[in-house]
Amino acid sequence: MSEAQENRDVPIGMGSDDFSRYLMDRIKMLEERNNLLREQANKIELEKRFTEGQKLKYERELRQIKSELERLKAPPLVVGSVVDVLENGKVIIRSSTGPQFVVGSSQIINSSELVPGARVSLNYQSLAIIGVLPSSRDPYVNAMEVIDSPSTSYSDIGGLEEQIREVRETVELPLTRPEVFERIGIEPPKGVLLYGPPGTGKTLLAKAVASQTKASFIRIVGSELVQKYIGEGARLVRDLFKMAKDKSPSIIFIDELDSIGARRIDTATSGDREVQRTLMQLLSEMDGFNARGDVRIIAATNRPDILDPALLRPGRFDRFISIPMPGKEARAMILKIHSRKMKLAEDVDFDELAALTENANGSDLRAVTMEAGMFAVREERYSIIMDDFLKAIKKLTISSTKPSLHSEGMFA
Ligand code: ATP
């Protein structure tokens, strides 16, 4: 409303009090309008910023799509390998098709990476080196899990005190204090075999020893050796021991030993013979191996009954440690360990939970704590209550199709 308009609204013949009241009212009204307009301006400003943000986002997406399109349209790069680097900066390469060429290289390439044997990508017309490719990964390495120093500690293991003591004596002591064995004049056991039902903490125990002794942990699963690398298992075993020596002190952990170490039978198929060759290689590596050295071997199996007796002879896997299903107390401890970092309500009673999870192994119990946590998250609570655990136990037992997975008789 213009000022002229507003002046026209002033009533004629008004007293000075009335006039000032009138003016106050007008000021109030105008202030309210001013606030309203300011709010609108803020809103519009926000909308403007939002739209600008959206615009930037779409522009970015457009750029990405364009560059993706460019990339798809770009000619393929040829793969080659560096044969030699010449003094004038030129490089001799062998292209994947065979012949050798002298080519230049892009300036963005770090010259220290251009060493004979490096895999490089080449422009398909000039064959100039465009980039250095990562060295091709030995597929065998995929079968192994290598952790330079695992972070598992003995306190992460629930209820296996006796087994931890035995493993410390047989694996940790020869690594940390070999002189104790020398003094007495005995050889420490070369290989330790952990046997027991799945999910009871065998791998965990091996990792804990590796961590305690600051050793590298090299895990290999027997069945992977057999399934993927048929015909190459023996080589992999050789590589495994070589790697363990290079990375020493180290602990080799062979999981599912039964899949390569099952008793040899006469009527073997060619596949079985390959498995046997792998086993023979393992035996010979173990024989040619210094018991007091700083590579220790731990193997795990759920079927000790089918292992080849040759594996169990003295000087090979000559120490057996049984890892049983957790008892009630151990179950309570495992539940406590896995909920150590969780926020728990006061009503959570681990003893009662342990009593309710009679057939569960360590891995099941870990799943129970995770699931209980999920229930609390779902209900947006700040802590996990007993009922969450009860629901988790119910859910996992219902969804579990495992029959009596952990039949005790097998390991008697
Ligand atoms: P498998 O024979 O199937 O290889 P395993 O005996 O090696 O089984 P692990 O891999 O050690 O079992 O255990 C699986 C998971 O279960 C572990 O990562 C750990 O979280 C949990 N777990 C098992 N046993 C225990 C235990 N005694 N204390 C704490 N956690 C455990």
Coordinates of C-alpha atoms and ligand atoms in Angstrom, one line a residue:
M1 CA 0.0 0.0 0.0
S2 CA 1.5 3.4 -0.9
E3 CA 2.0 6.2 1.6
A4 CA -0.4 8.5 -0.2
Q5 CA -3.1 5.7 0.0
E6 CA -2.4 5.2 3.7
N7 CA -2.7 9.0 4.4
R8 CA -6.0 9.0 2.7
D9 CA -7.2 6.4 5.3
V10 CA -6.5 8.8 8.3
P11 CA -9.8 9.8 9.8
I12 CA -10.4 13.6 9.8
G13 CA -10.9 15.4 13.2
M14 CA -9.1 12.8 15.3
G15 CA -7.7 13.8 18.7
S16 CA -3.9 13.6 19.4
D17 CA -4.3 10.5 21.7
D18 CA -6.4 8.8 19.1
F19 CA -4.0 9.7 16.5
S20 CA -1.0 8.3 18.3
R21 CA -3.0 5.1 19.0
Y22 CA -3.9 5.0 15.4
L23 CA -0.2 5.4 14.4
M24 CA 0.8 2.6 16.9
D25 CA -1.7 0.3 15.3
R26 CA -0.5 1.1 11.9
I27 CA 3.1 0.5 12.9
K28 CA 2.2 -2.8 14.4
M29 CA 0.4 -3.8 11.3
L30 CA 3.2 -2.8 9.1
E31 CA 5.7 -4.7 11.2
E32 CA 3.6 -7.8 11.0
R33 CA 3.5 -7.4 7.2
N34 CA 7.2 -6.8 7.2
N35 CA 7.8 -10.0 9.1
L36 CA 5.5 -11.9 6.8
L37 CA 7.3 -10.6 3.8
R38 CA 10.7 -11.4 5.3
E39 CA 9.6 -15.0 5.9
Q40 CA 8.4 -15.3 2.4
A41 CA 11.7 -13.9 1.2
N42 CA 13.6 -16.4 3.3
K43 CA 11.5 -19.2 1.9
I44 CA 12.1 -18.1 -1.6
E45 CA 15.8 -17.8 -0.9
L46 CA 15.8 -21.4 0.4
E47 CA 14.0 -22.6 -2.6
K48 CA 16.4 -20.8 -4.8
R49 CA 19.4 -22.4 -3.0
F50 CA 17.7 -25.8 -3.3
T51 CA 17.1 -25.3 -7.0
E52 CA 20.7 -24.2 -7.5
G53 CA 21.8 -27.3 -5.6
Q54 CA 19.7 -29.5 -7.9
K55 CA 21.0 -27.7 -10.9
L56 CA 24.6 -28.4 -9.8
K57 CA 23.7 -32.1 -9.1
Y58 CA 22.1 -32.6 -12.6
E59 CA 25.1 -30.8 -14.2
R60 CA 27.4 -33.2 -12.4
E61 CA 25.4 -36.2 -13.5
L62 CA 25.4 -34.9 -17.0
R63 CA 29.2 -34.6 -17.0
Q64 CA 29.5 -38.1 -15.6
I65 CA 27.2 -39.5 -18.2
K66 CA 29.1 -37.6 -20.9
S67 CA 32.5 -38.8 -19.7
E68 CA 31.2 -42.4 -19.4
L69 CA 30.0 -42.1 -23.0
E70 CA 33.4 -40.8 -24.0
R71 CA 35.0 -43.7 -22.2
L72 CA 32.8 -46.2 -23.9
K73 CA 33.5 -44.7 -27.3
A74 CA 37.3 -44.6 -26.7
P75 CA 39.4 -47.1 -28.7
P76 CA 40.6 -50.1 -26.7
L77 CA 44.0 -50.0 -25.1
V78 CA 46.5 -52.7 -26.0
V79 CA 48.2 -54.6 -23.1
G80 CA 51.9 -55.0 -23.2
S81 CA 54.8 -55.5 -20.9
V82 CA 58.0 -53.5 -20.5
V83 CA 61.1 -55.2 -21.8
D84 CA 63.6 -52.4 -21.1
V85 CA 63.8 -48.7 -20.4
L86 CA 66.2 -46.8 -22.6
E87 CA 68.3 -43.9 -21.6
N88 CA 66.6 -41.4 -23.8
G89 CA 63.3 -42.1 -22.0
K90 CA 62.0 -44.4 -24.7
V91 CA 60.7 -47.8 -23.6
I92 CA 61.0 -51.2 -25.3
I93 CA 57.7 -53.0 -24.9
R94 CA 56.4 -56.4 -26.0
S95 CA 52.8 -56.1 -27.1
S96 CA 50.4 -58.8 -26.2
T97 CA 50.4 -59.8 -29.9
G98 CA 54.1 -60.7 -29.8
P99 CA 56.4 -58.2 -31.5
Q100 CA 58.5 -55.7 -29.6
F101 CA 58.4 -51.9 -30.1
V102 CA 60.2 -48.9 -29.0
V103 CA 57.6 -46.4 -27.8
G104 CA 57.3 -43.2 -25.7
S105 CA 55.3 -42.9 -22.5
S106 CA 52.8 -40.5 -21.1
Q107 CA 54.3 -37.8 -18.8
I108 CA 51.8 -38.6 -16.1
I109 CA 53.3 -42.0 -15.5
N110 CA 55.6 -42.3 -12.6
S111 CA 58.9 -43.4 -14.2
S112 CA 59.8 -45.5 -11.2
E113 CA 56.9 -47.8 -12.1
L114 CA 58.3 -48.4 -15.5
V115 CA 60.5 -51.4 -14.7
P116 CA 61.1 -54.5 -16.9
G117 CA 58.2 -56.9 -16.5
A118 CA 55.6 -54.2 -15.6
R119 CA 52.3 -54.6 -17.3
V120 CA 51.3 -51.5 -19.2
S121 CA 48.4 -50.3 -21.3
L122 CA 49.2 -48.9 -24.8
N123 CA 47.5 -46.5 -27.2
Y124 CA 46.3 -48.7 -29.9
Q125 CA 47.6 -46.6 -32.8
S126 CA 50.9 -45.2 -31.5
L127 CA 51.4 -47.9 -28.9
A128 CA 52.6 -45.1 -26.5
I129 CA 52.3 -46.1 -22.9
I130 CA 49.2 -44.7 -21.4
G131 CA 49.3 -46.3 -17.9
V132 CA 50.8 -48.9 -15.7
L133 CA 48.5 -51.7 -14.9
P134 CA 48.5 -53.5 -11.5
S135 CA 50.5 -56.7 -11.7
S136 CA 48.4 -59.7 -12.5
R137 CA 47.3 -61.3 -9.2
D138 CA 48.3 -64.8 -8.8
P139 CA 45.0 -66.7 -8.7
Y140 CA 46.5 -69.0 -6.1
V141 CA 46.6 -66.1 -3.7
N142 CA 42.9 -65.9 -3.8
A143 CA 42.7 -69.3 -2.1
M144 CA 44.6 -67.9 0.9
E145 CA 43.6 -65.4 3.5
V146 CA 46.7 -63.6 4.7
I147 CA 46.5 -61.3 7.7
D148 CA 49.8 -59.7 8.7
S149 CA 48.9 -59.5 12.3
P150 CA 45.4 -60.3 13.3
S151 CA 43.8 -58.3 16.1
T152 CA 42.0 -61.2 17.8
S153 CA 43.0 -61.8 21.4
Y154 CA 42.5 -64.7 23.8
S155 CA 39.9 -62.6 25.7
D156 CA 37.7 -62.8 22.6
I157 CA 37.3 -66.5 23.0
G158 CA 34.7 -67.7 25.4
G159 CA 35.0 -70.9 27.5
L160 CA 38.1 -72.6 25.9
E161 CA 40.6 -72.0 28.7
E162 CA 42.1 -75.5 28.7
Q163 CA 42.4 -75.4 24.9
I164 CA 44.0 -72.0 24.9
R165 CA 46.5 -73.2 27.5
E166 CA 47.4 -76.2 25.2
V167 CA 47.7 -74.1 22.1
R168 CA 49.9 -71.6 23.9
E169 CA 52.2 -74.4 25.0
T170 CA 52.4 -76.1 21.6
V171 CA 52.3 -73.2 19.2
E172 CA 53.0 -70.0 21.1
L173 CA 55.9 -71.1 23.2
P174 CA 58.0 -72.6 20.4
L175 CA 57.6 -69.2 18.6
T176 CA 58.3 -66.9 21.5
R177 CA 60.8 -68.9 23.5
P178 CA 62.3 -71.7 21.4
E179 CA 65.3 -71.9 23.9
V180 CA 63.0 -73.5 26.5
F181 CA 62.7 -76.6 24.2
E182 CA 66.3 -76.5 23.3
R183 CA 67.3 -76.5 26.9
I184 CA 65.3 -79.6 27.7
G185 CA 66.3 -81.2 24.4
I186 CA 62.8 -81.9 23.0
E187 CA 61.2 -81.0 19.7
P188 CA 58.0 -79.1 20.0
P189 CA 55.1 -80.6 18.1
K190 CA 55.2 -79.6 14.4
G191 CA 51.5 -79.5 13.7
V192 CA 48.6 -79.1 16.0
L193 CA 45.2 -80.4 15.0
L194 CA 42.1 -78.8 16.3
Y195 CA 39.0 -80.9 15.9
G196 CA 35.5 -80.3 16.8
P197 CA 32.1 -79.2 15.5
P198 CA 31.8 -76.2 13.1
G199 CA 31.6 -72.7 14.5
T200 CA 33.2 -73.5 17.9
G201 CA 36.1 -71.1 17.6
K202 CA 38.9 -73.1 15.9
T203 CA 39.8 -70.3 13.5
L204 CA 39.4 -67.8 16.3
L205 CA 41.9 -69.7 18.4
A206 CA 44.5 -69.8 15.6
K207 CA 44.1 -66.1 14.9
A208 CA 44.5 -65.3 18.6
V209 CA 47.8 -67.2 18.8
A210 CA 49.0 -65.4 15.7
S211 CA 48.1 -62.1 17.2
Q212 CA 49.7 -62.9 20.5
T213 CA 53.0 -63.9 18.8
K214 CA 52.8 -61.0 16.3
A215 CA 53.0 -63.6 13.6
S216 CA 51.4 -63.5 10.1
F217 CA 48.3 -65.6 9.8
I218 CA 47.9 -67.5 6.6
R219 CA 44.6 -69.4 6.3
I220 CA 43.9 -71.8 3.5
V221 CA 40.7 -73.9 3.2
G222 CA 41.2 -77.5 2.2
S223 CA 38.1 -77.7 0.1
E224 CA 39.1 -74.6 -2.0
L225 CA 42.3 -76.3 -2.8
V226 CA 40.5 -79.3 -4.1
Q227 CA 37.6 -77.7 -6.0
K228 CA 39.2 -74.8 -7.8
Y229 CA 42.8 -75.9 -8.2
I230 CA 42.6 -79.4 -9.2
G231 CA 45.9 -80.4 -10.6
E232 CA 47.5 -77.4 -8.9
G233 CA 47.0 -78.3 -5.3
A234 CA 50.5 -79.5 -4.8
R235 CA 51.9 -76.3 -6.2
L236 CA 49.7 -74.3 -3.9
V237 CA 50.9 -76.2 -0.9
R238 CA 54.5 -75.5 -1.9
D239 CA 53.7 -71.8 -2.4
L240 CA 51.9 -71.8 0.9
F241 CA 55.0 -73.0 2.8
K242 CA 57.2 -70.7 0.8
M243 CA 55.1 -67.7 1.6
A244 CA 55.0 -68.7 5.3
K245 CA 58.8 -68.8 5.4
D246 CA 59.0 -65.4 3.7
K247 CA 56.5 -63.9 6.1
S248 CA 57.9 -65.6 9.2
P249 CA 57.1 -65.7 12.0
S250 CA 53.9 -67.0 10.7
I251 CA 51.1 -69.4 11.5
I252 CA 49.7 -71.6 8.7
F253 CA 46.1 -72.4 9.4
I254 CA 44.7 -75.2 7.2
D255 CA 40.9 -75.3 7.7
E256 CA 38.9 -78.4 6.6
L257 CA 42.0 -80.5 6.6
D258 CA 39.8 -83.6 5.9
S259 CA 39.1 -82.4 2.4
I260 CA 42.7 -83.0 1.4
G261 CA 43.7 -85.3 4.2
A262 CA 41.1 -88.0 3.9
R263 CA 42.3 -91.6 4.1
R264 CA 43.8 -92.7 0.8
I265 CA 41.8 -95.4 -1.0
D266 CA 43.0 -97.7 -3.8
T267 CA 40.1 -97.2 -6.3
A268 CA 40.7 -93.6 -6.8
T269 CA 39.5 -91.5 -9.7
S270 CA 41.8 -89.0 -11.3
G271 CA 40.3 -86.3 -9.2
D272 CA 41.1 -88.3 -6.0
R273 CA 44.6 -88.9 -7.2
E274 CA 45.1 -85.1 -7.5
V275 CA 43.8 -84.7 -4.0
Q276 CA 46.3 -87.3 -2.9
R277 CA 49.2 -85.6 -4.7
T278 CA 48.2 -82.4 -2.7
L279 CA 48.3 -84.4 0.5
M280 CA 51.7 -86.0 -0.4
Q281 CA 53.1 -82.5 -1.0
L282 CA 51.7 -81.4 2.4
L283 CA 53.4 -84.4 4.1
S284 CA 56.7 -83.8 2.4
E285 CA 56.6 -80.0 3.3
M286 CA 56.0 -80.9 6.9
D287 CA 58.8 -83.4 6.9
G288 CA 61.3 -81.0 5.5
F289 CA 60.5 -78.4 8.0
N290 CA 62.3 -77.4 11.2
A291 CA 60.1 -78.0 14.2
R292 CA 61.9 -75.2 16.1
G293 CA 61.6 -72.8 13.3
D294 CA 59.3 -69.8 13.3
V295 CA 56.5 -71.2 11.1
R296 CA 53.9 -73.1 13.0
I297 CA 51.1 -75.2 11.5
I298 CA 47.6 -75.5 12.9
A299 CA 44.9 -77.5 11.1
A300 CA 41.2 -77.8 11.8
T301 CA 38.7 -80.5 11.0
N302 CA 35.3 -81.6 12.0
R303 CA 36.0 -85.2 10.9
P304 CA 39.2 -86.4 12.6
D305 CA 37.9 -89.9 12.1
I306 CA 38.4 -89.9 8.3
L307 CA 41.9 -88.4 8.3
D308 CA 44.7 -90.3 6.7
P309 CA 46.9 -91.9 9.4
A310 CA 50.0 -90.7 7.7
L311 CA 49.0 -87.2 8.6
L312 CA 48.7 -88.0 12.3
R313 CA 52.1 -89.7 12.6
P314 CA 54.7 -88.2 15.0
G315 CA 56.5 -85.2 13.4
R316 CA 53.3 -84.2 11.5
F317 CA 50.0 -83.4 13.2
D318 CA 51.0 -85.1 16.4
R319 CA 49.1 -83.0 18.9
F320 CA 45.3 -83.1 19.0
I321 CA 43.2 -80.6 20.7
S322 CA 39.5 -81.1 21.0
I323 CA 37.3 -78.0 20.7
P324 CA 34.0 -79.0 22.0
M325 CA 30.5 -77.4 21.8
P326 CA 30.3 -74.7 24.5
G327 CA 28.7 -75.7 27.8
K328 CA 26.3 -73.4 29.7
E329 CA 29.0 -71.3 31.3
A330 CA 30.9 -71.0 28.1
R331 CA 27.7 -70.0 26.2
A332 CA 27.1 -67.2 28.7
M333 CA 30.7 -66.0 28.3
I334 CA 30.5 -66.1 24.5
L335 CA 27.3 -64.1 24.6
K336 CA 29.0 -61.6 26.9
I337 CA 32.0 -61.3 24.6
H338 CA 29.9 -60.6 21.6
S339 CA 27.7 -58.0 23.3
R340 CA 30.7 -56.3 25.0
K341 CA 30.4 -53.3 22.7
M342 CA 26.6 -53.2 22.8
K343 CA 24.4 -51.1 25.0
L344 CA 22.4 -53.5 27.2
A345 CA 19.5 -52.9 29.5
E346 CA 19.7 -54.0 33.1
D347 CA 17.3 -56.9 32.6
V348 CA 19.6 -58.9 30.3
D349 CA 20.5 -62.1 32.1
F350 CA 23.2 -64.0 30.3
D351 CA 22.9 -67.1 32.5
E352 CA 19.2 -67.4 31.5
L353 CA 20.1 -66.9 27.8
A354 CA 22.8 -69.6 28.1
A355 CA 20.2 -72.0 29.5
L356 CA 17.9 -71.3 26.5
T357 CA 20.6 -71.9 23.8
E358 CA 21.6 -75.4 24.6
N359 CA 22.4 -76.6 21.0
A360 CA 24.1 -73.4 19.9
N361 CA 27.7 -73.1 18.9
G362 CA 29.9 -69.9 19.2
S363 CA 28.9 -68.8 15.8
D364 CA 25.1 -69.2 16.5
L365 CA 25.6 -67.2 19.7
R366 CA 27.3 -64.4 17.9
A367 CA 24.3 -64.4 15.5
V368 CA 21.9 -64.2 18.5
T369 CA 23.6 -61.0 19.8
M370 CA 23.6 -59.4 16.3
E371 CA 20.0 -60.3 15.8
A372 CA 19.0 -58.9 19.2
G373 CA 20.8 -55.7 18.3
M374 CA 18.8 -55.6 15.1
F375 CA 15.5 -55.8 17.0
A376 CA 16.6 -52.9 19.2
V377 CA 17.6 -50.9 16.1
R378 CA 14.3 -51.7 14.4
E379 CA 12.4 -50.3 17.3
E380 CA 14.7 -47.3 17.6
R381 CA 15.6 -48.0 21.2
Y382 CA 18.9 -46.9 22.8
S383 CA 19.6 -50.2 24.5
I384 CA 19.0 -53.9 23.9
I385 CA 16.6 -55.5 26.3
M386 CA 16.2 -59.1 27.4
D387 CA 13.1 -59.5 25.2
D388 CA 15.3 -58.7 22.1
F389 CA 17.6 -61.6 23.0
L390 CA 14.6 -63.9 23.5
K391 CA 13.1 -62.9 20.2
A392 CA 16.5 -63.4 18.5
I393 CA 16.8 -66.9 20.0
K394 CA 13.3 -67.8 18.8
K395 CA 13.9 -66.4 15.3
L396 CA 17.2 -68.2 14.9
T397 CA 16.0 -71.5 16.1
I398 CA 12.9 -71.3 13.9
S399 CA 14.8 -70.2 10.8
S400 CA 17.5 -72.7 11.5
T401 CA 17.1 -75.8 9.3
K402 CA 20.2 -77.4 10.8
P403 CA 19.1 -80.6 12.4
S404 CA 21.2 -81.6 15.3
L405 CA 24.2 -80.2 13.6
H406 CA 26.5 -80.8 16.5
S407 CA 26.1 -84.5 17.2
E408 CA 28.4 -85.1 20.0
G409 CA 28.9 -88.8 19.4
M410 CA 31.0 -88.1 16.3
F411 CA 33.9 -86.8 18.3
A412 CA 33.9 -89.3 21.2
Ligands
ATP1 P1 34.6 -74.0 11.1 O1 34.9 -75.4 11.5 O2 33.2 -73.9 10.4 O3 35.7 -73.3 10.3 P2 35.4 -72.7 13.5 O4 35.4 -73.7 14.6 O5 36.7 -72.4 12.8 O6 34.4 -73.2 12.4 P3 35.2 -70.0 13.9 O7 35.4 -69.5 12.5 O8 36.4 -69.8 14.8 O9 34.7 -71.4 14.0 O10 34.0 -69.3 14.6 C1 33.0 -68.5 13.9 C2 32.6 -67.3 14.6 O11 31.9 -67.7 15.8 C3 33.8 -66.5 15.1 O12 34.1 -65.5 14.3 C4 33.3 -66.0 16.5 O13 32.8 -64.8 16.3 C5 32.3 -67.0 16.9 N1 32.8 -67.9 17.9 C6 32.9 -69.3 17.8 N2 33.4 -69.8 18.9 C7 33.6 -68.8 19.8 C8 34.0 -68.8 21.2 N3 34.4 -69.8 21.8 N4 34.1 -67.6 21.7 C9 33.7 -66.4 21.1 N5 33.3 -66.4 19.8 C10 33.2 -67.6 19.2

